[in-house]
mmCIF file with all atom_site columns, C-alpha atoms in Angstrom:
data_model
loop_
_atom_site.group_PDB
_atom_site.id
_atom_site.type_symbol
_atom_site.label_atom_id
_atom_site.label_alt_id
_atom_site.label_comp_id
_atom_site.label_asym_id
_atom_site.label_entity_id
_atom_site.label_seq_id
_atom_site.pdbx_PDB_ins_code
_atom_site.Cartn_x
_atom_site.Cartn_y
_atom_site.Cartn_z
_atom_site.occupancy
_atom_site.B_iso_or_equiv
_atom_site.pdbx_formal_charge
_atom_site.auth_seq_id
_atom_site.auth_comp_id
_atom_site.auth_asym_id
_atom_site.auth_atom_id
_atom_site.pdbx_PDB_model_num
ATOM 1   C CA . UNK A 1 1   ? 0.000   0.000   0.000   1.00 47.00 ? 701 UNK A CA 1
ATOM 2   C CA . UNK A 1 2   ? 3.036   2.093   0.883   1.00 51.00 ? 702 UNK A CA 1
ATOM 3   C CA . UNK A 1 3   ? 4.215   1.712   -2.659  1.00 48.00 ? 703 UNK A CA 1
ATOM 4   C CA . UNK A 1 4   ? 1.323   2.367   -4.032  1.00 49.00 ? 704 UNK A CA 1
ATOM 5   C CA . UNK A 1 5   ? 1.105   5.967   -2.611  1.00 48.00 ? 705 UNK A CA 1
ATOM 6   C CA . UNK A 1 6   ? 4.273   6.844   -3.744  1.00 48.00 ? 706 UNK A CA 1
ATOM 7   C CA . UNK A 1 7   ? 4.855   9.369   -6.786  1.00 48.00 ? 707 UNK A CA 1
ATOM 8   C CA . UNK A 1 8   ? 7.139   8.736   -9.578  1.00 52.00 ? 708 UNK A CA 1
ATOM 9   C CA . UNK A 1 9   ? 8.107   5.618   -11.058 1.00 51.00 ? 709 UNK A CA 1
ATOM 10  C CA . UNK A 1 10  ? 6.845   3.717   -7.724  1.00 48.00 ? 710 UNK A CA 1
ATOM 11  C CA . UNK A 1 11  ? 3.916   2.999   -9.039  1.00 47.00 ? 711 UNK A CA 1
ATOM 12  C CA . UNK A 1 12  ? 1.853   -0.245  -8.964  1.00 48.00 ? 712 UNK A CA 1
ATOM 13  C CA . UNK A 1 13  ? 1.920   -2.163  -12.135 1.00 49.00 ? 713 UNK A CA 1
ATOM 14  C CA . UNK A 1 14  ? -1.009  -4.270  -11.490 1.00 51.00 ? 714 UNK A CA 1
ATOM 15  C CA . UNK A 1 15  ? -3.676  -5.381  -9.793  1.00 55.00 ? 715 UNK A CA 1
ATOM 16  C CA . UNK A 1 16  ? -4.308  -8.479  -7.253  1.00 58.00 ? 716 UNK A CA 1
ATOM 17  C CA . UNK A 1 17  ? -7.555  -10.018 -6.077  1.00 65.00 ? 717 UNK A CA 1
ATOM 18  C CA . UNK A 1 18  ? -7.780  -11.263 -3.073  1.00 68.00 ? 718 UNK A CA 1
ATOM 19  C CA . UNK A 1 19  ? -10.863 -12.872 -1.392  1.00 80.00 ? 719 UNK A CA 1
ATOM 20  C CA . UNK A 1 20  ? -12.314 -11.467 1.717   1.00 82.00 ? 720 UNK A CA 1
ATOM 21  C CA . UNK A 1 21  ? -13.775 -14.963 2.748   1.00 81.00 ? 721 UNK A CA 1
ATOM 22  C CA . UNK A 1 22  ? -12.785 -18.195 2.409   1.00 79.00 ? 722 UNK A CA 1
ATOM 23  C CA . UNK A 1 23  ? -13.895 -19.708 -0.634  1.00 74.00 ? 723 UNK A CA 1
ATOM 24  C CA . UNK A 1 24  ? -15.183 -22.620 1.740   1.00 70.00 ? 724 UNK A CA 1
ATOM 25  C CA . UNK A 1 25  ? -13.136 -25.928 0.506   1.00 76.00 ? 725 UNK A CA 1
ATOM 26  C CA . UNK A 1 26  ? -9.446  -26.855 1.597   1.00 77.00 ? 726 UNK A CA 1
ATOM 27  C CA . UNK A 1 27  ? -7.032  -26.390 -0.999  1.00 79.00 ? 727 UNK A CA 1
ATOM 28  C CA . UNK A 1 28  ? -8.883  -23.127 -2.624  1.00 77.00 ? 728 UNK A CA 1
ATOM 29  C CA . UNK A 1 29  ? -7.585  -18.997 -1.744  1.00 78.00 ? 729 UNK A CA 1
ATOM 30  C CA . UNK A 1 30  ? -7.927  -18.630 1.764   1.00 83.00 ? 730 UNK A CA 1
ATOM 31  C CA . UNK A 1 31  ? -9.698  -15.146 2.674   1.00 85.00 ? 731 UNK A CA 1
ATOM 32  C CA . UNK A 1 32  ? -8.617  -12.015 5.293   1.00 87.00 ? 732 UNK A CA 1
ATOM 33  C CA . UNK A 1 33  ? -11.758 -13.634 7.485   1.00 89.00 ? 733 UNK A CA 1
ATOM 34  C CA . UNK A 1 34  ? -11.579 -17.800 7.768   1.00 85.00 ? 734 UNK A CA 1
ATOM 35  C CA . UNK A 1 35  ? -14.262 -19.933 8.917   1.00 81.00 ? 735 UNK A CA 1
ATOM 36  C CA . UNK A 1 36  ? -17.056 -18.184 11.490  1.00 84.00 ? 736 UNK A CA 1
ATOM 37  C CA . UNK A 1 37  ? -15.392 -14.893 10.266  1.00 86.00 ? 737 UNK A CA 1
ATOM 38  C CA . UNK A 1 38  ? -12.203 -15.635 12.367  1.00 90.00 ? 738 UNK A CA 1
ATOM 39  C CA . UNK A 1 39  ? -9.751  -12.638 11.156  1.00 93.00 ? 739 UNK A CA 1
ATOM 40  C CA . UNK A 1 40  ? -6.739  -13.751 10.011  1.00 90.00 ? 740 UNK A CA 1
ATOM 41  C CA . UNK A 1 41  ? -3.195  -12.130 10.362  1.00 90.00 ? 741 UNK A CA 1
ATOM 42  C CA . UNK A 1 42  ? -3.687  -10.308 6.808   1.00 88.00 ? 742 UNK A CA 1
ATOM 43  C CA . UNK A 1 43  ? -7.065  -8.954  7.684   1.00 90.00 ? 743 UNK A CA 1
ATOM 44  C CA . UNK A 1 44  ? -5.390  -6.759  10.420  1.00 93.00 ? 744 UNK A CA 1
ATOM 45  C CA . UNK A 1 45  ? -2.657  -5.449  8.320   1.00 90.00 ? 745 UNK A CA 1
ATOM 46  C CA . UNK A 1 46  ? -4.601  -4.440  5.970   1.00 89.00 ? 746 UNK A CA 1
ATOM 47  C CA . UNK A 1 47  ? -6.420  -2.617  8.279   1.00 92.00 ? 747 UNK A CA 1
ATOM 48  C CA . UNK A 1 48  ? -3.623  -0.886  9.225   1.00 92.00 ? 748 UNK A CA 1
ATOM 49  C CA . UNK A 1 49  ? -2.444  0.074   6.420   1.00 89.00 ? 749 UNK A CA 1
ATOM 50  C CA . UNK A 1 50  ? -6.398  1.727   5.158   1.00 88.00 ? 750 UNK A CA 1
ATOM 51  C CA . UNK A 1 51  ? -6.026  3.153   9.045   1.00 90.00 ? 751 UNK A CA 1
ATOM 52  C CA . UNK A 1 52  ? -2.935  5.464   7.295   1.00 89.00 ? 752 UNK A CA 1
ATOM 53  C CA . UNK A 1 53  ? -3.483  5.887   3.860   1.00 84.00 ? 753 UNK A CA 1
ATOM 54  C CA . UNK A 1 54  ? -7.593  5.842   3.197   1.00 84.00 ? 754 UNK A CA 1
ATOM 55  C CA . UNK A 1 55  ? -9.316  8.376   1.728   1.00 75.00 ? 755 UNK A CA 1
ATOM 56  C CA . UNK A 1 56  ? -6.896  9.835   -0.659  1.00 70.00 ? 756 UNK A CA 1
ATOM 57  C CA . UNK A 1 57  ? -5.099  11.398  1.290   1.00 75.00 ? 757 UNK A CA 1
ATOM 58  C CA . UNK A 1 58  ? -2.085  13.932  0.512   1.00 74.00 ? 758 UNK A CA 1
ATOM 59  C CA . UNK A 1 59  ? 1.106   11.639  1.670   1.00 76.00 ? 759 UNK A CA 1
ATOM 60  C CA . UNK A 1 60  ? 4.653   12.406  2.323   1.00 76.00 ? 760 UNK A CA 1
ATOM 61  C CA . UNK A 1 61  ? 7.598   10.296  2.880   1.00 77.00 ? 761 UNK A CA 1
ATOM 62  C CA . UNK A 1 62  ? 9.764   10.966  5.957   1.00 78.00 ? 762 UNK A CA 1
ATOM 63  C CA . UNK A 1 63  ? 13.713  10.431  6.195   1.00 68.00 ? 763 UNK A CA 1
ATOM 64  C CA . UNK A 1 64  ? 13.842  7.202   8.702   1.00 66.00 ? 764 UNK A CA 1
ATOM 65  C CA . UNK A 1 65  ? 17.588  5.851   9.430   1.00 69.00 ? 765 UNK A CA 1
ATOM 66  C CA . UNK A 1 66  ? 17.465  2.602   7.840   1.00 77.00 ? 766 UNK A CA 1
ATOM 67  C CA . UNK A 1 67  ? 16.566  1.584   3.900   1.00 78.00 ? 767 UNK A CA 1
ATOM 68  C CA . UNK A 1 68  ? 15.588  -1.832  5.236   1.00 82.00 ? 768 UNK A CA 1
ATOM 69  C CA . UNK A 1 69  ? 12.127  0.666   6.243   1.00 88.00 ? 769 UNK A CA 1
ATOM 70  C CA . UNK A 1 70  ? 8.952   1.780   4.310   1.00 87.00 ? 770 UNK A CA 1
ATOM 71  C CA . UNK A 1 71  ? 7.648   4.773   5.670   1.00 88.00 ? 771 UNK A CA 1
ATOM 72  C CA . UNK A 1 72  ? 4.765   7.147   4.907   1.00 88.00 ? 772 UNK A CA 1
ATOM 73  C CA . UNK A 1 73  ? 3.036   9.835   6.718   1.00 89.00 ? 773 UNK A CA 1
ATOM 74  C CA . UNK A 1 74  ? -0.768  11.076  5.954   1.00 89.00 ? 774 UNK A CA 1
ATOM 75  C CA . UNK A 1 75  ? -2.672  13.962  6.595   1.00 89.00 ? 775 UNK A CA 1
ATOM 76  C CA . UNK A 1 76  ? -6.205  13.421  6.899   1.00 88.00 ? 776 UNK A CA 1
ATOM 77  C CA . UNK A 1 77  ? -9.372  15.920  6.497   1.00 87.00 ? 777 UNK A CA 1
ATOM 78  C CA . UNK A 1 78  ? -9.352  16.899  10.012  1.00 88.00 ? 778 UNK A CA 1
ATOM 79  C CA . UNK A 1 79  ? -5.461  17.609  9.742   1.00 89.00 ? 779 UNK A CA 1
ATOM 80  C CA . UNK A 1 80  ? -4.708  14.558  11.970  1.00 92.00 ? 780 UNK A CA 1
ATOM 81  C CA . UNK A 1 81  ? -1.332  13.380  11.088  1.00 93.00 ? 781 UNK A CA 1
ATOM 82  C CA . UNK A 1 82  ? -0.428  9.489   10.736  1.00 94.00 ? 782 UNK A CA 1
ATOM 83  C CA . UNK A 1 83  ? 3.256   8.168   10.370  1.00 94.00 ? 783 UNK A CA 1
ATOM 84  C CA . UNK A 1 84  ? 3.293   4.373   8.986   1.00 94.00 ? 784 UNK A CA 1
ATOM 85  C CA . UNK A 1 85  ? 6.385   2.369   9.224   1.00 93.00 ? 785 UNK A CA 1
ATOM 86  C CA . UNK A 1 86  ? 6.990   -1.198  8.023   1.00 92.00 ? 786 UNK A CA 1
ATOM 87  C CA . UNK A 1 87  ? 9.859   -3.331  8.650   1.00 92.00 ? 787 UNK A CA 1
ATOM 88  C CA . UNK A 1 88  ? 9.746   -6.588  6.596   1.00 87.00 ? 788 UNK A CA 1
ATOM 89  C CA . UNK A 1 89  ? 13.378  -7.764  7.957   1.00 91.00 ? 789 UNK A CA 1
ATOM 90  C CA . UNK A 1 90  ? 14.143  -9.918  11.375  1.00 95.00 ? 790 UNK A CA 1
ATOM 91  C CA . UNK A 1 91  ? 16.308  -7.174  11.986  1.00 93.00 ? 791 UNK A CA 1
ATOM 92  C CA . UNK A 1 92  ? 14.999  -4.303  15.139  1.00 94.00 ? 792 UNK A CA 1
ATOM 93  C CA . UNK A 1 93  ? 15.379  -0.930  14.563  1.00 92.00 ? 793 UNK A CA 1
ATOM 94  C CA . UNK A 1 94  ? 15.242  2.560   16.755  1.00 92.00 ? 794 UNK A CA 1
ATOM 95  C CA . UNK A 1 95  ? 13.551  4.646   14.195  1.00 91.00 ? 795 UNK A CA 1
ATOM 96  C CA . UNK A 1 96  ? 13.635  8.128   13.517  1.00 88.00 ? 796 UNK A CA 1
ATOM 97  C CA . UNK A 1 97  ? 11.299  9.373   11.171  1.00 88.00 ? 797 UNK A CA 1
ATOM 98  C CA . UNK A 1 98  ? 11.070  13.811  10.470  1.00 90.00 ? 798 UNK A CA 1
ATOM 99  C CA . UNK A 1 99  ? 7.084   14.182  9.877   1.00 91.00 ? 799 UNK A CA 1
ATOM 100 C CA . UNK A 1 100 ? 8.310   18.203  10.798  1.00 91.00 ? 800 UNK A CA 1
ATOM 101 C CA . UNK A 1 101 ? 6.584   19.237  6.834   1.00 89.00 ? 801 UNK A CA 1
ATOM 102 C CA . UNK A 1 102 ? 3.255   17.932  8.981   1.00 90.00 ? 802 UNK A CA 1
ATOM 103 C CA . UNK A 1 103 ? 3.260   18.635  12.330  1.00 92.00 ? 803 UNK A CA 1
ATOM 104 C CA . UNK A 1 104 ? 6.590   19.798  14.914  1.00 92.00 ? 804 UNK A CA 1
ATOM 105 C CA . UNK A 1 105 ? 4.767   19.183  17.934  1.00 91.00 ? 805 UNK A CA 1
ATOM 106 C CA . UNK A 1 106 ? 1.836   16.833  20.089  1.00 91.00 ? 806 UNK A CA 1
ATOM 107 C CA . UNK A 1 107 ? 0.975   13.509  21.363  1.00 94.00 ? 807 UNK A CA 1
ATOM 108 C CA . UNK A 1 108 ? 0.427   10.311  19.131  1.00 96.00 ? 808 UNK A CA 1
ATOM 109 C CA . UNK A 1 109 ? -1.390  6.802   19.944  1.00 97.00 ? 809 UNK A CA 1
ATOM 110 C CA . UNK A 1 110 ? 0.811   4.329   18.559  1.00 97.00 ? 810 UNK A CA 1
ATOM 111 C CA . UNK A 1 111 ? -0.586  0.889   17.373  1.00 97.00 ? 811 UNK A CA 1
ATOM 112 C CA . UNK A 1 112 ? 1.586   -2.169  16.462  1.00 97.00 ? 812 UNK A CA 1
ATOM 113 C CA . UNK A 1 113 ? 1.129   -5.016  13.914  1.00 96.00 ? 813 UNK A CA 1
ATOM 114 C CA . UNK A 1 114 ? 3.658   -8.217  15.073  1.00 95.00 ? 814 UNK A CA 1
ATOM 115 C CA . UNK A 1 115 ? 2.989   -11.626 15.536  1.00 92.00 ? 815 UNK A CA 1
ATOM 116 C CA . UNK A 1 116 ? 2.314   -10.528 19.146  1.00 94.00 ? 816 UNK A CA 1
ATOM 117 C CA . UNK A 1 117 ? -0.157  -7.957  18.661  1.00 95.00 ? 817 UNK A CA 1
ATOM 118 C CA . UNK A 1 118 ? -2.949  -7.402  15.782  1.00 94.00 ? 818 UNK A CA 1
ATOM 119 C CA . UNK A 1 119 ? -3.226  -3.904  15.061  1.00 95.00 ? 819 UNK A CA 1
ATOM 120 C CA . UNK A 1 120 ? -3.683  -3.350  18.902  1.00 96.00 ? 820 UNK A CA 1
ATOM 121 C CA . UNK A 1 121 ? -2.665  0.290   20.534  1.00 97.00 ? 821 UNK A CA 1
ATOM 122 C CA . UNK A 1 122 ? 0.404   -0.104  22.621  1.00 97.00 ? 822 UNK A CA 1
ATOM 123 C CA . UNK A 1 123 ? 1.483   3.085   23.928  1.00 97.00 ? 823 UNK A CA 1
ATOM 124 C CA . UNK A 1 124 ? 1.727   6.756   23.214  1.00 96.00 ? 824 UNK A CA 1
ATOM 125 C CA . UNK A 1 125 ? 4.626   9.092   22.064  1.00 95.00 ? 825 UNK A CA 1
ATOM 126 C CA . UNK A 1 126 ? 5.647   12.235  22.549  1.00 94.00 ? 826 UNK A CA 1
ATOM 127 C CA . UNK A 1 127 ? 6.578   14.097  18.843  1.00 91.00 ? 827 UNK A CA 1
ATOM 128 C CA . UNK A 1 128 ? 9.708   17.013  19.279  1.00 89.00 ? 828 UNK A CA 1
ATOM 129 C CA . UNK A 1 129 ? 10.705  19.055  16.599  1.00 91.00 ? 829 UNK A CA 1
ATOM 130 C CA . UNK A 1 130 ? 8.643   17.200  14.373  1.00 92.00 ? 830 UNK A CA 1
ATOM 131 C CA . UNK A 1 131 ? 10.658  14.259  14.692  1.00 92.00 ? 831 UNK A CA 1
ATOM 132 C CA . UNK A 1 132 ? 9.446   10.639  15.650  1.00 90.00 ? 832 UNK A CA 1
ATOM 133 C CA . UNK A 1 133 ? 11.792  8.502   17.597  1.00 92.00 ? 833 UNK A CA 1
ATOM 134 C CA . UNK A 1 134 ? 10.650  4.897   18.315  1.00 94.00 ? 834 UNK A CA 1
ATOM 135 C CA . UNK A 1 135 ? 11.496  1.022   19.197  1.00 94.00 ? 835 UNK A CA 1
ATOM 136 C CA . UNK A 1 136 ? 10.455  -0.800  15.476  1.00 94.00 ? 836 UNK A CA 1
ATOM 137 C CA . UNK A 1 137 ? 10.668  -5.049  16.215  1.00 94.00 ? 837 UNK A CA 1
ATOM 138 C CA . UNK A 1 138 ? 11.632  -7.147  13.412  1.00 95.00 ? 838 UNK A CA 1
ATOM 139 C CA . UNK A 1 139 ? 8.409   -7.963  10.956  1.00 94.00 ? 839 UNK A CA 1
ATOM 140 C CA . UNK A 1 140 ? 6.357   -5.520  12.133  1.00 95.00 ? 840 UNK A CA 1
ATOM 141 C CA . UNK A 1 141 ? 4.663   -2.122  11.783  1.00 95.00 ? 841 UNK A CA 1
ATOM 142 C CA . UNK A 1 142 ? 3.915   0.807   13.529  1.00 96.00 ? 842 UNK A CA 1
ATOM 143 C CA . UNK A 1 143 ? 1.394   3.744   12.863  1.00 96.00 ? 843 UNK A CA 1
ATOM 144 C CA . UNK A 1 144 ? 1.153   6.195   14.685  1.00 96.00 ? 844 UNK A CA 1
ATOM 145 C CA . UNK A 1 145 ? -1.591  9.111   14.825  1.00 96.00 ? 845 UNK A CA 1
ATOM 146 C CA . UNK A 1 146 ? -1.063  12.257  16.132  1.00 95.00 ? 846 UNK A CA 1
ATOM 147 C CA . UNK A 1 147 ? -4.784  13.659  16.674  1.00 87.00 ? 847 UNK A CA 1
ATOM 148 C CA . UNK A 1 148 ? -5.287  17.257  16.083  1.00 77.00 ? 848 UNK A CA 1
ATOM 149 C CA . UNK A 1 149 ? -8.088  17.309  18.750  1.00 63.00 ? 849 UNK A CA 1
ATOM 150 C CA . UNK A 1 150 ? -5.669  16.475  22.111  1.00 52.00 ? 850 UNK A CA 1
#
């Protein structure tokens, strides 16, 4: 999805389907919600990722400290800012992403995607000087959404 919002020659190339539901027989495309609607692993990183980048929304990519990193900050109608960051590798990171172009100053909720936790909030941070400083566990993803209203 990151991709995807990115200008240039980042663009996607093509299209994928994929099924929201199982298609009901072993051995066919398993869906983002299995049997009973139990939501699978993919179902909540995609959610993430529509949490950050839905609605068309004017996107900007911060400076983080490792290439190994996808990142993308949002600004939404209600000028709430969101900072995204994906980590695909084993490897941990201390991230520092500059979202100062969007905001310098306030409060975020942060919410994590790992095989520990689904999309689940985890904590808060404090943003100075516009920049974003935070722990970033192999595999995982953060977003984080500084609300305009606190």
């Amino acid at each position: 999805m990151i991709r995807g919002s990115q200008p240039g020659d980042n663009y996607i190339y093509g299209s994928h389907i994929f099924c929201l539901y199982d298609w009901g027989k072993p051995g066919l495309p398993e869906g983002l919600l299995g049997d009973g609607g139990k939501r699978r692993a993919g179902y909540y990183a995609l959610r993430m990722g529509i949490r950050a980048l839905q609605g068309g929304r004017a996107s900007f990519f911060p400076i983080t400290n490792s290439s190994d990193l996808m990142a993308v900050a949002t600004l939404d109608a209600s000028k709430n800012v969101y900072l995204l960051v994906v980590n695909d590798r084993p490897t941990s990171y201390t991230v520092n992403a500059d979202i100062s172009e969007l905001i310098k100053t306030g409060n975020g909720t942060v919410r994590e995607f790992s095989s520990q936790r689904m999309d689940e909030v985890v904590g808060s941070l404090r943003l100075k000087g516009g920049n974003a400083s935070f722990a970033l566990a192999g595999n995982s993803a953060i977003l984080i959404k500084f609300d305009r209203q606190n």
